[in-house]
CSV table of C-alpha atoms and ligand atoms in Angstrom, one decimal:
chain,number,residue,atom,x,y,z
A,929,MET,CA,60.5,-26.9,25.0
A,930,PRO,CA,58.4,-24.3,26.7
A,931,VAL,CA,55.8,-26.0,29.3
A,932,GLN,CA,52.5,-25.2,28.1
A,933,SER,CA,50.4,-26.6,31.0
A,934,ALA,CA,49.5,-24.0,34.5
A,935,ILE,CA,51.1,-25.9,36.6
A,936,VAL,CA,54.6,-27.2,37.1
A,937,ASN,CA,55.8,-29.1,39.6
A,938,ALA,CA,59.1,-31.1,38.6
A,939,PRO,CA,61.4,-29.4,37.8
A,940,SER,CA,63.0,-30.3,34.2
A,941,TYR,CA,66.4,-31.1,35.3
A,942,LYS,CA,65.4,-34.2,37.0
A,943,ALA,CA,64.7,-35.4,33.6
A,944,LEU,CA,67.6,-34.0,31.9
A,945,ALA,CA,69.9,-36.0,35.0
A,946,ALA,CA,68.2,-39.2,34.9
A,947,SER,CA,68.7,-39.5,31.2
A,948,GLY,CA,72.2,-38.3,31.0
A,949,GLU,CA,72.4,-35.9,29.4
A,950,LEU,CA,72.8,-33.2,32.6
A,951,ALA,CA,75.8,-35.0,33.1
A,952,ASP,CA,77.1,-34.4,28.8
A,953,ARG,CA,76.1,-30.4,29.8
A,954,VAL,CA,78.0,-30.0,32.7
A,955,ALA,CA,80.6,-31.1,30.6
A,956,ALA,CA,80.0,-28.7,27.8
A,957,LEU,CA,79.9,-26.5,30.3
A,958,ARG,CA,83.0,-27.6,31.9
A,959,ALA,CA,85.4,-26.9,28.1
A,960,LEU,CA,84.1,-22.9,27.8
A,961,LEU,CA,86.3,-22.6,30.9
A,962,ALA,CA,89.8,-23.7,29.1
A,963,PRO,CA,90.2,-21.1,27.9
A,964,CYS,CA,87.7,-19.0,29.5
A,965,ARG,CA,84.3,-17.9,27.1
A,966,LEU,CA,82.2,-18.4,29.6
A,967,CYS,CA,80.8,-14.7,29.8
A,968,PRO,CA,81.1,-12.0,26.7
A,969,ALA,CA,83.7,-10.5,28.8
A,970,ASP,CA,85.7,-13.2,26.5
A,971,CYS,CA,89.4,-13.6,28.7
A,972,ARG,CA,90.3,-16.8,27.0
A,973,ARG,CA,91.8,-17.8,30.0
A,974,ASP,CA,92.2,-21.6,31.4
A,975,ARG,CA,90.3,-22.0,34.7
A,976,LEU,CA,91.0,-25.3,34.8
A,977,ALA,CA,94.9,-25.0,35.2
A,978,GLY,CA,93.8,-22.1,37.6
A,979,ARG,CA,94.3,-18.7,35.7
A,980,VAL,CA,91.6,-15.9,36.5
A,981,GLY,CA,90.0,-13.3,34.3
A,982,LYS,CA,88.4,-10.5,34.6
A,983,CYS,CA,85.9,-12.3,37.5
A,984,ARG,CA,89.4,-12.8,39.3
A,985,VAL,CA,88.1,-16.7,40.3
A,986,ARG,CA,89.8,-19.7,39.6
A,987,GLY,CA,86.3,-21.7,40.7
A,988,ALA,CA,83.5,-21.3,42.5
A,989,ILE,CA,82.7,-20.2,45.6
A,990,VAL,CA,79.4,-19.9,48.3
A,991,ALA,CA,79.9,-16.4,50.3
A,992,ALA,CA,76.6,-16.9,51.8
A,993,ALA,CA,73.6,-18.7,51.4
A,994,THR,CA,70.4,-18.2,53.1
A,995,ALA,CA,66.7,-18.2,52.8
A,996,HIS,CA,65.8,-14.3,51.5
A,997,PHE,CA,62.4,-12.8,51.7
A,998,GLY,CA,63.0,-9.9,49.8
A,999,GLU,CA,63.0,-11.1,45.9
A,1000,GLU,CA,59.9,-10.6,43.5
A,1001,PRO,CA,56.9,-12.4,46.1
A,1002,GLU,CA,56.6,-14.9,43.4
A,1003,VAL,CA,59.7,-15.8,44.5
A,1004,SER,CA,60.1,-15.4,48.5
A,1005,GLY,CA,56.7,-16.9,48.8
A,1006,THR,CA,56.4,-18.1,52.6
A,1007,ARG,CA,58.9,-19.8,53.1
A,1008,GLY,CA,61.6,-17.8,51.3
A,1009,SER,CA,63.9,-17.3,48.4
A,1010,GLY,CA,67.2,-20.2,48.5
A,1011,THR,CA,70.0,-18.1,47.7
A,1012,LEU,CA,73.1,-18.8,47.3
A,1013,PHE,CA,75.6,-15.4,46.0
A,1014,PHE,CA,78.9,-16.2,45.1
A,1015,ARG,CA,81.8,-14.9,45.3
A,1016,SER,CA,83.1,-12.4,43.2
A,1017,CYS,CA,81.4,-11.3,39.2
A,1018,ASN,CA,81.8,-10.4,36.6
A,1019,LEU,CA,80.2,-7.1,36.3
A,1020,HIS,CA,82.5,-4.5,38.2
A,1021,CYS,CA,79.6,-2.2,38.8
A,1022,VAL,CA,80.5,1.2,41.0
A,1023,TYR,CA,77.4,1.4,42.7
A,1024,CYS,CA,77.1,-2.7,43.4
A,1025,GLN,CA,75.6,-3.1,47.0
A,1026,ASN,CA,76.8,-6.7,46.6
A,1027,HIS,CA,80.3,-5.3,46.7
A,1028,ALA,CA,81.5,-7.3,49.8
A,1029,ILE,CA,81.7,-10.1,48.5
A,1030,SER,CA,81.7,-9.5,44.6
A,1031,GLN,CA,84.3,-6.8,44.6
A,1032,SER,CA,87.0,-9.1,46.4
A,1033,SER,CA,88.7,-11.7,44.9
A,1034,GLY,CA,87.6,-15.1,45.6
A,1035,VAL,CA,91.5,-16.1,44.6
A,1036,GLY,CA,93.3,-18.9,47.1
A,1037,ARG,CA,89.9,-19.4,48.5
A,1038,LEU,CA,89.0,-22.2,46.4
A,1039,PRO,CA,87.4,-25.4,48.6
A,1040,PRO,CA,89.0,-28.7,47.4
A,1041,ASP,CA,86.2,-30.3,45.6
A,1042,PRO,CA,83.6,-26.3,45.1
A,1043,ALA,CA,80.7,-28.3,43.1
A,1044,SER,CA,80.3,-30.4,46.2
A,1045,ALA,CA,80.7,-27.7,48.4
A,1046,ILE,CA,77.9,-25.9,46.8
A,1047,ALA,CA,75.5,-28.3,46.3
A,1048,ASP,CA,75.8,-28.9,50.2
A,1049,ARG,CA,74.3,-25.0,50.1
A,1050,MET,CA,71.4,-26.0,47.7
A,1051,LEU,CA,70.7,-29.0,50.5
A,1052,GLU,CA,71.0,-26.7,53.1
A,1053,VAL,CA,68.6,-24.3,51.9
A,1054,ALA,CA,66.4,-26.8,50.9
A,1055,ALA,CA,66.6,-28.2,53.9
A,1056,ARG,CA,65.0,-24.6,55.6
A,1057,GLY,CA,61.9,-25.1,53.6
A,1058,CYS,CA,62.9,-22.6,50.8
A,1059,HIS,CA,60.8,-23.2,47.5
A,1060,ASN,CA,63.6,-22.6,44.9
A,1061,VAL,CA,67.2,-23.2,45.1
A,1062,ASN,CA,68.1,-19.2,43.7
A,1063,TRP,CA,72.4,-18.5,42.0
A,1064,VAL,CA,72.8,-14.9,42.9
A,1065,THR,CA,76.0,-14.2,40.6
A,1066,PRO,CA,76.6,-16.9,38.9
A,1067,SER,CA,77.3,-15.9,35.5
A,1068,HIS,CA,81.3,-16.4,35.8
A,1069,VAL,CA,80.9,-19.9,37.8
A,1070,VAL,CA,78.1,-21.8,35.6
A,1071,PRO,CA,80.4,-24.8,35.2
A,1072,TRP,CA,80.5,-25.4,39.2
A,1073,ALA,CA,77.0,-24.6,39.3
A,1074,ALA,CA,75.6,-27.2,36.9
A,1075,GLU,CA,78.1,-29.9,38.2
A,1076,ALA,CA,76.1,-28.9,41.9
A,1077,LEU,CA,72.6,-29.5,40.7
A,1078,ALA,CA,74.1,-32.5,39.7
A,1079,ILE,CA,75.3,-33.8,42.6
A,1080,ALA,CA,72.3,-32.7,44.2
A,1081,ALA,CA,69.8,-33.7,42.3
A,1082,SER,CA,71.5,-37.2,42.7
A,1083,ARG,CA,70.8,-36.6,46.6
A,1084,GLY,CA,66.9,-35.3,46.6
A,1085,LEU,CA,66.9,-31.8,45.2
A,1086,ASP,CA,63.7,-31.2,43.1
A,1087,LEU,CA,63.7,-27.5,43.9
A,1088,PRO,CA,63.3,-25.3,40.7
A,1089,ILE,CA,66.4,-23.3,39.8
A,1090,VAL,CA,66.8,-19.6,39.9
A,1091,TYR,CA,68.8,-17.9,37.9
A,1092,ASN,CA,69.8,-14.6,39.0
A,1093,SER,CA,72.4,-12.5,37.2
A,1094,GLY,CA,73.4,-8.5,36.3
A,1095,GLY,CA,72.6,-10.0,32.6
A,1096,TYR,CA,76.2,-9.8,31.2
A,1097,ASP,CA,75.7,-13.7,29.5
A,1098,GLY,CA,77.5,-15.7,27.6
A,1099,ILE,CA,74.7,-16.7,24.9
A,1100,GLU,CA,76.5,-20.4,25.0
A,1101,THR,CA,76.2,-20.5,28.2
A,1102,ILE,CA,73.1,-19.7,29.0
A,1103,ARG,CA,71.9,-22.5,25.8
A,1104,LEU,CA,73.4,-24.6,28.0
A,1105,LEU,CA,71.5,-24.3,31.0
A,1106,ASP,CA,68.3,-24.5,29.1
A,1107,GLY,CA,66.6,-27.6,30.9
A,1108,ILE,CA,68.5,-27.0,34.0
A,1109,VAL,CA,67.0,-23.5,35.1
A,1110,ASP,CA,63.7,-23.1,35.2
A,1111,VAL,CA,63.2,-19.5,36.1
A,1112,TRP,CA,65.1,-17.1,34.6
A,1113,LEU,CA,65.7,-13.5,37.0
A,1114,PRO,CA,68.1,-11.5,34.9
A,1115,ASP,CA,68.7,-7.4,35.3
A,1116,ILE,CA,68.7,-5.7,32.1
A,1117,ARG,CA,71.2,-2.8,33.4
A,1118,TYR,CA,71.9,-0.6,30.7
A,1119,SER,CA,70.9,0.9,27.3
A,1120,ASP,CA,74.0,2.0,26.2
A,1121,ASP,CA,77.8,0.5,26.2
A,1122,GLU,CA,79.4,3.8,27.1
A,1123,GLU,CA,77.7,3.8,30.7
A,1124,ALA,CA,77.8,0.4,30.9
A,1125,ARG,CA,81.8,0.4,30.5
A,1126,ARG,CA,82.5,3.8,32.9
A,1127,LEU,CA,79.7,2.4,35.7
A,1128,SER,CA,80.7,-1.4,35.7
A,1129,GLY,CA,83.6,-2.2,33.7
A,1130,ILE,CA,82.5,-4.3,30.9
A,1131,GLU,CA,82.4,-4.1,26.9
A,1132,GLY,CA,79.4,-4.8,24.9
A,1133,TYR,CA,76.9,-4.6,27.5
A,1134,VAL,CA,74.0,-3.7,25.4
A,1135,ALA,CA,74.5,-6.4,23.1
A,1136,ALA,CA,75.1,-9.4,24.9
A,1137,SER,CA,72.2,-9.0,27.7
A,1138,ARG,CA,69.7,-8.5,25.0
A,1139,ALA,CA,70.8,-11.5,23.4
A,1140,ALA,CA,70.9,-13.3,26.4
A,1141,VAL,CA,67.4,-12.3,27.6
A,1142,LEU,CA,65.8,-13.0,24.2
A,1143,GLU,CA,66.9,-16.5,24.8
A,1144,MET,CA,66.0,-17.2,28.0
A,1145,SER,CA,62.6,-15.9,26.5
A,1146,ARG,CA,62.7,-18.8,24.3
A,1147,GLN,CA,63.4,-21.4,26.3
A,1148,VAL,CA,60.8,-21.2,28.9
A,1149,GLY,CA,58.0,-19.1,26.6
A,1150,PRO,CA,55.8,-16.4,27.3
A,1151,ARG,CA,53.9,-16.9,30.3
A,1152,ASN,CA,55.0,-17.6,33.9
A,1153,VAL,CA,54.4,-20.9,35.5
A,1154,PRO,CA,53.6,-21.3,39.2
A,1155,GLY,CA,53.5,-23.8,40.9
A,1156,ALA,CA,50.5,-25.2,43.6
A,1157,ASP,CA,52.4,-23.1,46.2
A,1158,GLY,CA,51.5,-20.1,43.8
A,1159,THR,CA,55.5,-19.3,43.7
A,1160,ILE,CA,56.7,-19.3,40.5
A,1161,ARG,CA,58.2,-22.9,38.8
A,1162,ARG,CA,59.1,-21.7,35.7
A,1163,GLY,CA,59.6,-18.1,33.9
A,1164,LEU,CA,61.6,-15.4,33.2
A,1165,ILE,CA,61.6,-11.7,35.2
A,1166,VAL,CA,63.4,-8.7,34.4
A,1167,ARG,CA,64.5,-6.6,36.9
A,1168,LEU,CA,65.5,-3.4,35.8
A,1169,LEU,CA,66.9,-1.1,38.0
A,1170,VAL,CA,66.4,3.0,38.0
A,1171,LEU,CA,69.1,4.6,38.2
A,1172,PRO,CA,70.0,8.7,39.5
A,1173,SER,CA,69.5,10.7,36.4
A,1174,ASP,CA,68.4,8.1,33.9
A,1175,LEU,CA,72.1,6.4,33.6
A,1176,ALA,CA,70.6,2.8,33.4
A,1177,GLY,CA,68.2,4.1,30.3
A,1178,VAL,CA,65.5,1.9,31.2
A,1179,ARG,CA,62.9,3.6,29.5
A,1180,GLU,CA,64.5,2.3,26.5
A,1181,THR,CA,65.5,-1.1,27.5
A,1182,LEU,CA,61.1,-1.3,27.7
A,1183,SER,CA,61.2,-0.2,24.4
A,1184,TRP,CA,63.6,-2.8,23.0
A,1185,LEU,CA,61.3,-5.0,25.9
A,1186,LYS,CA,58.1,-4.3,23.9
A,1187,SER,CA,59.5,-4.3,20.6
A,1188,GLU,CA,61.9,-7.8,20.7
A,1189,VAL,CA,59.9,-9.6,23.5
A,1190,GLY,CA,56.8,-8.4,24.0
A,1191,THR,CA,54.4,-6.6,26.6
A,1192,GLY,CA,53.5,-9.5,28.5
A,1193,VAL,CA,57.0,-10.5,30.5
A,1194,ARG,CA,57.2,-10.2,33.6
A,1195,ILE,CA,59.4,-6.7,34.6
A,1196,ALA,CA,60.4,-5.4,38.1
A,1197,LEU,CA,60.7,-2.2,38.0
A,1198,MET,CA,64.0,-1.8,40.9
A,1199,ALA,CA,63.5,1.8,42.9
A,1200,GLN,CA,66.0,0.5,45.3
A,1201,TYR,CA,69.0,1.9,44.3
A,1202,TYR,CA,71.2,4.0,47.0
A,1203,PRO,CA,75.0,4.8,46.8
A,1204,ALA,CA,77.3,1.9,48.3
A,1205,HIS,CA,81.0,0.9,47.2
A,1206,ARG,CA,82.0,3.6,44.8
A,1207,ALA,CA,79.7,5.2,44.1
A,1208,ALA,CA,80.8,8.6,46.2
A,1209,ALA,CA,82.8,9.0,43.3
A,1210,GLU,CA,80.3,9.3,40.5
A,1211,PRO,CA,78.6,12.9,40.8
A,1212,LEU,CA,75.6,12.1,39.5
A,1213,LEU,CA,75.2,8.5,41.5
A,1214,THR,CA,75.7,10.6,44.9
A,1215,ARG,CA,71.9,10.3,45.7
A,1216,PRO,CA,69.2,6.9,45.8
A,1217,VAL,CA,66.5,8.0,42.9
A,1218,GLY,CA,64.1,10.5,43.2
A,1219,VAL,CA,60.1,9.4,43.0
A,1220,ARG,CA,59.0,11.8,40.4
A,1221,GLU,CA,62.1,9.9,38.3
A,1222,TYR,CA,61.2,6.3,39.6
A,1223,MET,CA,57.2,7.3,38.8
A,1224,ARG,CA,58.2,8.4,34.8
A,1225,VAL,CA,59.8,5.0,34.8
A,1226,VAL,CA,56.4,3.4,35.6
A,1227,GLU,CA,54.3,6.1,33.7
A,1228,HIS,CA,56.5,4.4,30.6
A,1229,ALA,CA,55.7,1.0,31.2
A,1230,GLU,CA,52.3,1.7,31.3
A,1231,ARG,CA,51.9,4.0,28.7
A,1232,LEU,CA,54.0,1.1,26.6
A,1233,GLY,CA,50.9,-1.5,27.6
A,1234,PHE,CA,53.3,-3.8,29.8
A,1235,GLU,CA,51.3,-6.1,31.3
A,1236,ASP,CA,53.2,-7.7,33.9
A,1237,ALA,CA,55.2,-4.9,35.7
A,1238,LEU,CA,56.1,-5.1,39.3
A,1239,VAL,CA,56.6,-1.7,41.1
A,1240,GLN,CA,58.7,-0.8,44.1
A,1241,GLU,CA,58.1,1.4,47.1
A,1242,PRO,CA,60.0,4.5,46.7
A,1243,ALA,CA,61.3,4.1,49.6
A,1244,ALA,CA,62.3,0.6,48.9
A,1245,SER,CA,66.2,2.0,49.0
A,1246,GLU,CA,65.1,1.8,52.8
A,1247,PHE,CA,65.4,-2.3,53.0
A,1248,TYR,CA,67.1,-4.7,52.2
A,1249,ARG,CA,70.4,-3.5,52.5
A,1250,PRO,CA,72.9,-6.3,52.6
A,1251,ASP,CA,75.4,-7.2,55.3
A,1252,PHE,CA,77.5,-9.5,54.1
A,1253,ASP,CA,79.9,-9.2,58.0
A,1254,ARG,CA,76.7,-11.0,59.4
A,1255,GLY,CA,77.3,-14.3,57.9
A,1256,ALA,CA,75.0,-16.7,56.7
A,1257,GLU,CA,72.2,-13.8,57.3
A,1258,PRO,CA,73.5,-11.3,55.2
A,1259,PHE,CA,69.4,-9.5,54.9
A,1260,ALA,CA,68.6,-7.7,58.6
A,1261,ASP,CA,65.5,-6.7,57.6
A,1262,ALA,CA,64.7,-10.1,55.8
A,1263,SER,CA,61.1,-9.7,56.7
A,1264,ALA,CA,59.9,-6.1,56.0
A,1265,PRO,CA,58.1,-5.5,53.1
A,1266,ARG,CA,59.8,-4.4,49.4
B,9,SF4,S1,83.7,-15.7,33.3
B,9,SF4,FE1,85.4,-14.8,34.0
B,9,SF4,S2,87.4,-15.6,32.8
B,9,SF4,FE2,85.7,-15.9,32.2
B,9,SF4,S3,85.2,-14.9,30.3
B,9,SF4,FE3,83.7,-14.4,32.1
B,9,SF4,S4,85.2,-12.4,33.2
B,9,SF4,FE4,86.3,-13.8,31.7
């Protein structure tokens, strides 16, 4: 049920934890692992028995946890967003900026109790004063993340949970997270399945990402809700990464958003693409996005009447290049403007 008050301070998972519902949801999410149909890849491998699917990880591993200042202003606030970067991914984007952790296999490195290890990292970023706990790339590890939340909540965690995904999310998974996740932060990467297949190695992306965003919007309602400190406590922000030569089809996605979600939805038009990972092998992806092609997208959003768009500096590709060899602090320029 959407929260209608102007300000929200208690995350709804606290009530779910108190009633026992959170434990039931964790059990239902775990059932999706055997055989695994957690995400639209629908690999059907028994991950509880140690099999791996296309995401190449048995359980859940946090590759890095940090206070991140490069998210949307209402997510980062002044004290940072408590980002937990999960290892591996259910997307295999040739241009992935986090490829050092997302495209390496997590097989064989599992901690003995993954959920407790994740809970420790959640409490660690909370102790640093972060405004929220931000699950980055959680689509393939949701049951462990939810179980970790139950543990962390029992140990006092009361920060909002941000779900920061590539948009390739299973609809049943997203439904089971109703009231667990406070802030949905999905990408819609493509408006064409062929590009999604070619550049990210996945099938059926367009329908899956759109169905997920519709469900996320249904859960949190039409308007984002701030907390007393001005950061977001509940809501939806849809990220649209502009790729060179319109490969992401952002203008088409904007038209779909207008028709199905409405122009009141918060959107982040992202100019920060730069060629990383295996992008050099794709002739159209070997350069950053040009100012004119980015501005064409911004102007299209304005023409369609979007009321709440975050527009980046065209030089955004210079900022926030993660280096996971830096260990706990992958973003050297974390205080720079986005
Ligand atoms: S979460 Fe991983 S194993 Fe499960 S369906 Fe998705 S890609 Fe396959």
